[in-house]
């Protein structure tokens, strides 16, 4: 006998603690990642590295990116149309390319447990894929459109954006059950997102051309 799904928890207001941008020449922010020091944002025909201490653009790489961005501790991964590029952040060189599972319908991207995790926007799923071959290893069902994806402290979070409503959600990686909801202000969307590994999520603001820092809630520990 199957379990009856529990109702989603009520949404809490997201705490936006800082906003970076908009930046000259940036029409939209797509993917977001964090390399431990800098925020990387995919903004169309280039990747920009933002210094979170003052919001300035510290570096620019001429690499296409129209969806999610990830960092594995050494290399950047960037969705560009129907492919995922592995990029050396020091040189900007593309080291390898694999097919994107959604063939152009992909959204968020994150790195965890030796794999890439790819959001599928309209399919409302998150796919775990092999970073060397692109093989799909696992599918997690979500109940909203998926934008950015982030793993932090063993928790799976993703952005949603439908119409004028956008949230950051924590879901159970096994069942897809919604465990926590942070509601963004009306008209404020989340495109890409990534944790800084501590207290913040950095969230792309889509066509606003901005990046927002949102406080990450911590669960109580005994």
CSV table of C-alpha atoms in Angstrom, one decimal:
chain,number,residue,atom,x,y,z
A,1,UNK,CA,0.0,0.0,0.0
A,2,UNK,CA,1.5,3.3,-1.1
A,3,UNK,CA,2.0,6.1,1.4
A,4,UNK,CA,-0.1,9.2,1.1
A,5,UNK,CA,2.2,12.2,0.3
A,6,UNK,CA,2.4,14.7,3.1
A,7,UNK,CA,1.4,18.3,2.2
A,8,UNK,CA,4.1,20.7,1.4
A,9,UNK,CA,5.2,22.9,4.3
A,10,UNK,CA,4.2,26.5,4.2
A,11,UNK,CA,6.6,28.9,2.5
A,12,UNK,CA,8.7,31.3,4.5
A,13,UNK,CA,10.0,34.6,3.1
A,14,UNK,CA,13.4,34.2,1.6
A,15,UNK,CA,15.9,36.5,3.3
A,16,UNK,CA,17.8,38.4,0.6
A,17,UNK,CA,20.9,39.8,2.3
A,18,UNK,CA,22.7,41.3,-0.7
A,19,UNK,CA,22.3,42.0,-4.4
A,20,UNK,CA,25.1,42.2,-7.0
A,21,UNK,CA,24.7,44.0,-10.3
A,22,UNK,CA,23.2,44.6,-12.7
A,23,UNK,CA,26.3,44.6,-14.8
A,24,UNK,CA,27.0,46.5,-18.0
A,25,UNK,CA,26.5,44.2,-21.0
A,26,UNK,CA,24.7,41.5,-19.0
A,27,UNK,CA,21.2,40.9,-20.3
A,28,UNK,CA,20.5,37.8,-18.2
A,29,UNK,CA,22.1,35.6,-15.6
A,30,UNK,CA,21.6,31.9,-16.3
A,31,UNK,CA,23.9,29.5,-14.4
A,32,UNK,CA,25.5,30.2,-11.0
A,33,UNK,CA,28.3,28.4,-9.1
A,34,UNK,CA,30.8,29.1,-6.4
A,35,UNK,CA,34.4,28.0,-6.3
A,36,UNK,CA,35.0,28.6,-2.6
A,37,UNK,CA,36.1,32.2,-3.2
A,38,UNK,CA,34.2,33.7,-6.2
A,39,UNK,CA,30.7,33.5,-7.7
A,40,UNK,CA,30.7,32.3,-11.3
A,41,UNK,CA,27.8,33.4,-13.5
A,42,UNK,CA,26.9,32.3,-17.0
A,43,UNK,CA,25.6,35.3,-18.8
A,44,UNK,CA,25.2,34.2,-22.4
A,45,UNK,CA,28.5,34.4,-24.4
A,46,UNK,CA,30.8,34.6,-21.3
A,47,UNK,CA,31.3,33.4,-17.8
A,48,UNK,CA,32.0,36.1,-15.2
A,49,UNK,CA,33.6,35.7,-11.8
A,50,UNK,CA,32.2,38.0,-9.2
A,51,UNK,CA,34.1,38.9,-6.0
A,52,UNK,CA,31.5,38.6,-3.3
A,53,UNK,CA,33.3,41.0,-1.0
A,54,UNK,CA,32.6,44.0,-3.2
A,55,UNK,CA,30.6,42.7,-6.2
A,56,UNK,CA,33.1,43.6,-8.8
A,57,UNK,CA,33.8,41.4,-11.8
A,58,UNK,CA,37.2,39.8,-11.1
A,59,UNK,CA,37.5,37.7,-14.3
A,60,UNK,CA,35.8,37.0,-17.6
A,61,UNK,CA,36.0,33.8,-19.7
A,62,UNK,CA,34.7,33.8,-23.3
A,63,UNK,CA,32.6,30.7,-23.0
A,64,UNK,CA,28.9,30.2,-23.9
A,65,UNK,CA,26.4,29.4,-21.2
A,66,UNK,CA,22.7,29.6,-21.4
A,67,UNK,CA,21.8,27.4,-18.4
A,68,UNK,CA,23.4,25.8,-15.3
A,69,UNK,CA,27.0,26.1,-14.1
A,70,UNK,CA,28.9,23.8,-11.6
A,71,UNK,CA,32.3,23.5,-10.0
A,72,UNK,CA,33.9,20.2,-8.9
A,73,UNK,CA,36.7,21.6,-6.9
A,74,UNK,CA,39.0,21.9,-9.9
A,75,UNK,CA,37.0,22.5,-13.0
A,76,UNK,CA,33.9,24.4,-14.2
A,77,UNK,CA,31.0,22.7,-16.0
A,78,UNK,CA,28.7,24.7,-18.2
A,79,UNK,CA,25.5,23.9,-20.0
A,80,UNK,CA,25.6,25.5,-23.5
A,81,UNK,CA,22.6,24.6,-25.6
A,82,UNK,CA,22.6,20.8,-26.0
A,83,UNK,CA,26.1,20.1,-24.4
A,84,UNK,CA,27.9,20.4,-21.2
A,85,UNK,CA,31.5,21.8,-21.4
A,86,UNK,CA,34.2,21.0,-18.8
A,87,UNK,CA,36.3,24.2,-18.5
A,88,UNK,CA,39.7,24.9,-16.9
A,89,UNK,CA,39.0,28.1,-14.9
A,90,UNK,CA,42.7,29.1,-15.1
A,91,UNK,CA,42.9,29.1,-18.9
A,92,UNK,CA,39.3,29.1,-20.0
A,93,UNK,CA,40.1,26.1,-22.2
A,94,UNK,CA,37.3,23.5,-22.8
A,95,UNK,CA,38.8,20.2,-21.8
A,96,UNK,CA,35.9,17.9,-22.6
A,97,UNK,CA,32.3,18.0,-23.8
A,98,UNK,CA,29.4,15.6,-23.1
A,99,UNK,CA,25.8,15.7,-24.3
A,100,UNK,CA,23.3,17.5,-22.0
A,101,UNK,CA,20.5,15.0,-21.1
A,102,UNK,CA,17.7,17.4,-22.0
A,103,UNK,CA,19.3,18.3,-25.4
A,104,UNK,CA,18.7,22.0,-24.8
A,105,UNK,CA,15.8,21.7,-22.3
A,106,UNK,CA,18.2,21.7,-19.3
A,107,UNK,CA,18.3,24.3,-16.6
A,108,UNK,CA,20.3,24.0,-13.3
A,109,UNK,CA,23.6,22.2,-12.7
A,110,UNK,CA,25.4,21.1,-9.6
A,111,UNK,CA,28.3,18.8,-8.6
A,112,UNK,CA,28.0,16.3,-5.8
A,113,UNK,CA,29.2,12.8,-5.0
A,114,UNK,CA,31.3,12.6,-8.1
A,115,UNK,CA,28.4,13.3,-10.4
A,116,UNK,CA,26.6,16.1,-12.2
A,117,UNK,CA,23.0,16.9,-11.2
A,118,UNK,CA,21.1,18.5,-14.0
A,119,UNK,CA,17.7,20.2,-13.6
A,120,UNK,CA,15.1,19.6,-16.2
A,121,UNK,CA,12.9,22.7,-16.2
A,122,UNK,CA,9.6,21.7,-17.7
A,123,UNK,CA,10.0,18.0,-17.0
A,124,UNK,CA,10.2,18.9,-13.3
A,125,UNK,CA,13.0,16.5,-12.6
A,126,UNK,CA,16.7,16.5,-11.5
A,127,UNK,CA,18.9,14.0,-13.2
A,128,UNK,CA,22.2,12.5,-11.8
A,129,UNK,CA,24.6,11.9,-14.7
A,130,UNK,CA,28.0,10.5,-15.3
A,131,UNK,CA,30.3,13.6,-15.8
A,132,UNK,CA,32.5,11.7,-18.3
A,133,UNK,CA,29.8,10.2,-20.5
A,134,UNK,CA,26.6,12.0,-19.8
A,135,UNK,CA,24.8,8.7,-18.9
A,136,UNK,CA,21.7,9.2,-16.8
A,137,UNK,CA,22.2,7.4,-13.5
A,138,UNK,CA,19.2,8.5,-11.5
A,139,UNK,CA,16.0,10.6,-11.8
A,140,UNK,CA,14.5,12.6,-9.0
A,141,UNK,CA,10.9,13.8,-9.4
A,142,UNK,CA,10.0,17.4,-8.4
A,143,UNK,CA,6.5,18.9,-8.4
A,144,UNK,CA,7.5,22.3,-9.8
A,145,UNK,CA,9.6,23.6,-12.7
A,146,UNK,CA,13.3,23.2,-11.8
A,147,UNK,CA,15.7,26.1,-12.3
A,148,UNK,CA,19.0,26.1,-10.3
A,149,UNK,CA,20.2,23.0,-8.3
A,150,UNK,CA,22.4,22.9,-5.3
A,151,UNK,CA,23.7,20.2,-2.9
A,152,UNK,CA,25.0,21.4,0.5
A,153,UNK,CA,25.6,19.5,3.7
A,154,UNK,CA,23.8,16.5,2.2
A,155,UNK,CA,20.7,18.5,1.4
A,156,UNK,CA,19.3,18.9,-2.1
A,157,UNK,CA,17.9,22.3,-2.9
A,158,UNK,CA,16.5,23.7,-6.1
A,159,UNK,CA,15.0,26.9,-7.5
A,160,UNK,CA,11.6,27.2,-9.0
A,161,UNK,CA,10.2,29.9,-11.2
A,162,UNK,CA,6.7,29.8,-12.7
A,163,UNK,CA,5.1,33.0,-13.8
A,164,UNK,CA,5.6,35.6,-11.1
A,165,UNK,CA,6.3,33.1,-8.3
A,166,UNK,CA,9.7,31.8,-7.5
A,167,UNK,CA,11.0,29.7,-4.5
A,168,UNK,CA,14.0,28.0,-3.2
A,169,UNK,CA,13.0,24.5,-2.1
A,170,UNK,CA,14.7,21.6,-0.2
A,171,UNK,CA,13.5,18.2,-1.3
A,172,UNK,CA,14.0,14.7,-0.2
A,173,UNK,CA,16.4,13.2,-2.7
A,174,UNK,CA,14.8,9.8,-2.5
A,175,UNK,CA,11.1,10.7,-2.6
A,176,UNK,CA,11.1,14.2,-4.0
A,177,UNK,CA,9.0,15.3,-1.0
A,178,UNK,CA,9.2,19.0,-0.4
A,179,UNK,CA,10.8,19.6,3.0
A,180,UNK,CA,11.4,23.4,3.1
A,181,UNK,CA,10.2,26.4,1.0
A,182,UNK,CA,11.7,29.9,0.8
A,183,UNK,CA,9.5,32.3,-1.2
A,184,UNK,CA,11.2,35.0,-3.1
A,185,UNK,CA,9.5,38.4,-3.3
A,186,UNK,CA,6.9,38.8,-6.1
A,187,UNK,CA,8.6,39.4,-9.5
A,188,UNK,CA,12.0,38.2,-8.1
A,189,UNK,CA,13.0,35.0,-9.8
A,190,UNK,CA,15.7,32.4,-9.3
A,191,UNK,CA,17.5,31.1,-12.4
A,192,UNK,CA,20.8,29.4,-11.4
A,193,UNK,CA,21.7,28.9,-7.8
A,194,UNK,CA,24.5,27.5,-5.7
A,195,UNK,CA,25.5,27.5,-2.0
A,196,UNK,CA,28.8,29.0,-0.8
A,197,UNK,CA,29.1,25.9,1.5
A,198,UNK,CA,28.2,28.0,4.5
A,199,UNK,CA,25.3,30.3,5.1
A,200,UNK,CA,24.3,31.7,1.7
A,201,UNK,CA,22.8,30.7,-1.6
A,202,UNK,CA,23.8,32.7,-4.6
A,203,UNK,CA,20.9,33.0,-7.0
A,204,UNK,CA,20.8,34.2,-10.6
A,205,UNK,CA,18.1,36.8,-11.2
A,206,UNK,CA,17.4,35.9,-14.8
A,207,UNK,CA,16.6,38.9,-17.0
A,208,UNK,CA,17.3,41.3,-14.1
A,209,UNK,CA,21.0,40.8,-14.7
A,210,UNK,CA,21.6,40.5,-11.0
A,211,UNK,CA,22.9,37.9,-8.5
A,212,UNK,CA,21.3,37.8,-5.1
A,213,UNK,CA,22.6,36.3,-1.9
A,214,UNK,CA,19.9,34.5,0.1
A,215,UNK,CA,20.3,33.3,3.7
A,216,UNK,CA,20.3,29.5,3.9
A,217,UNK,CA,18.3,28.2,6.8
A,218,UNK,CA,20.0,25.7,9.1
A,219,UNK,CA,18.3,22.8,10.6
A,220,UNK,CA,18.4,22.4,14.4
A,221,UNK,CA,20.8,19.8,15.6
A,222,UNK,CA,20.7,18.0,19.0
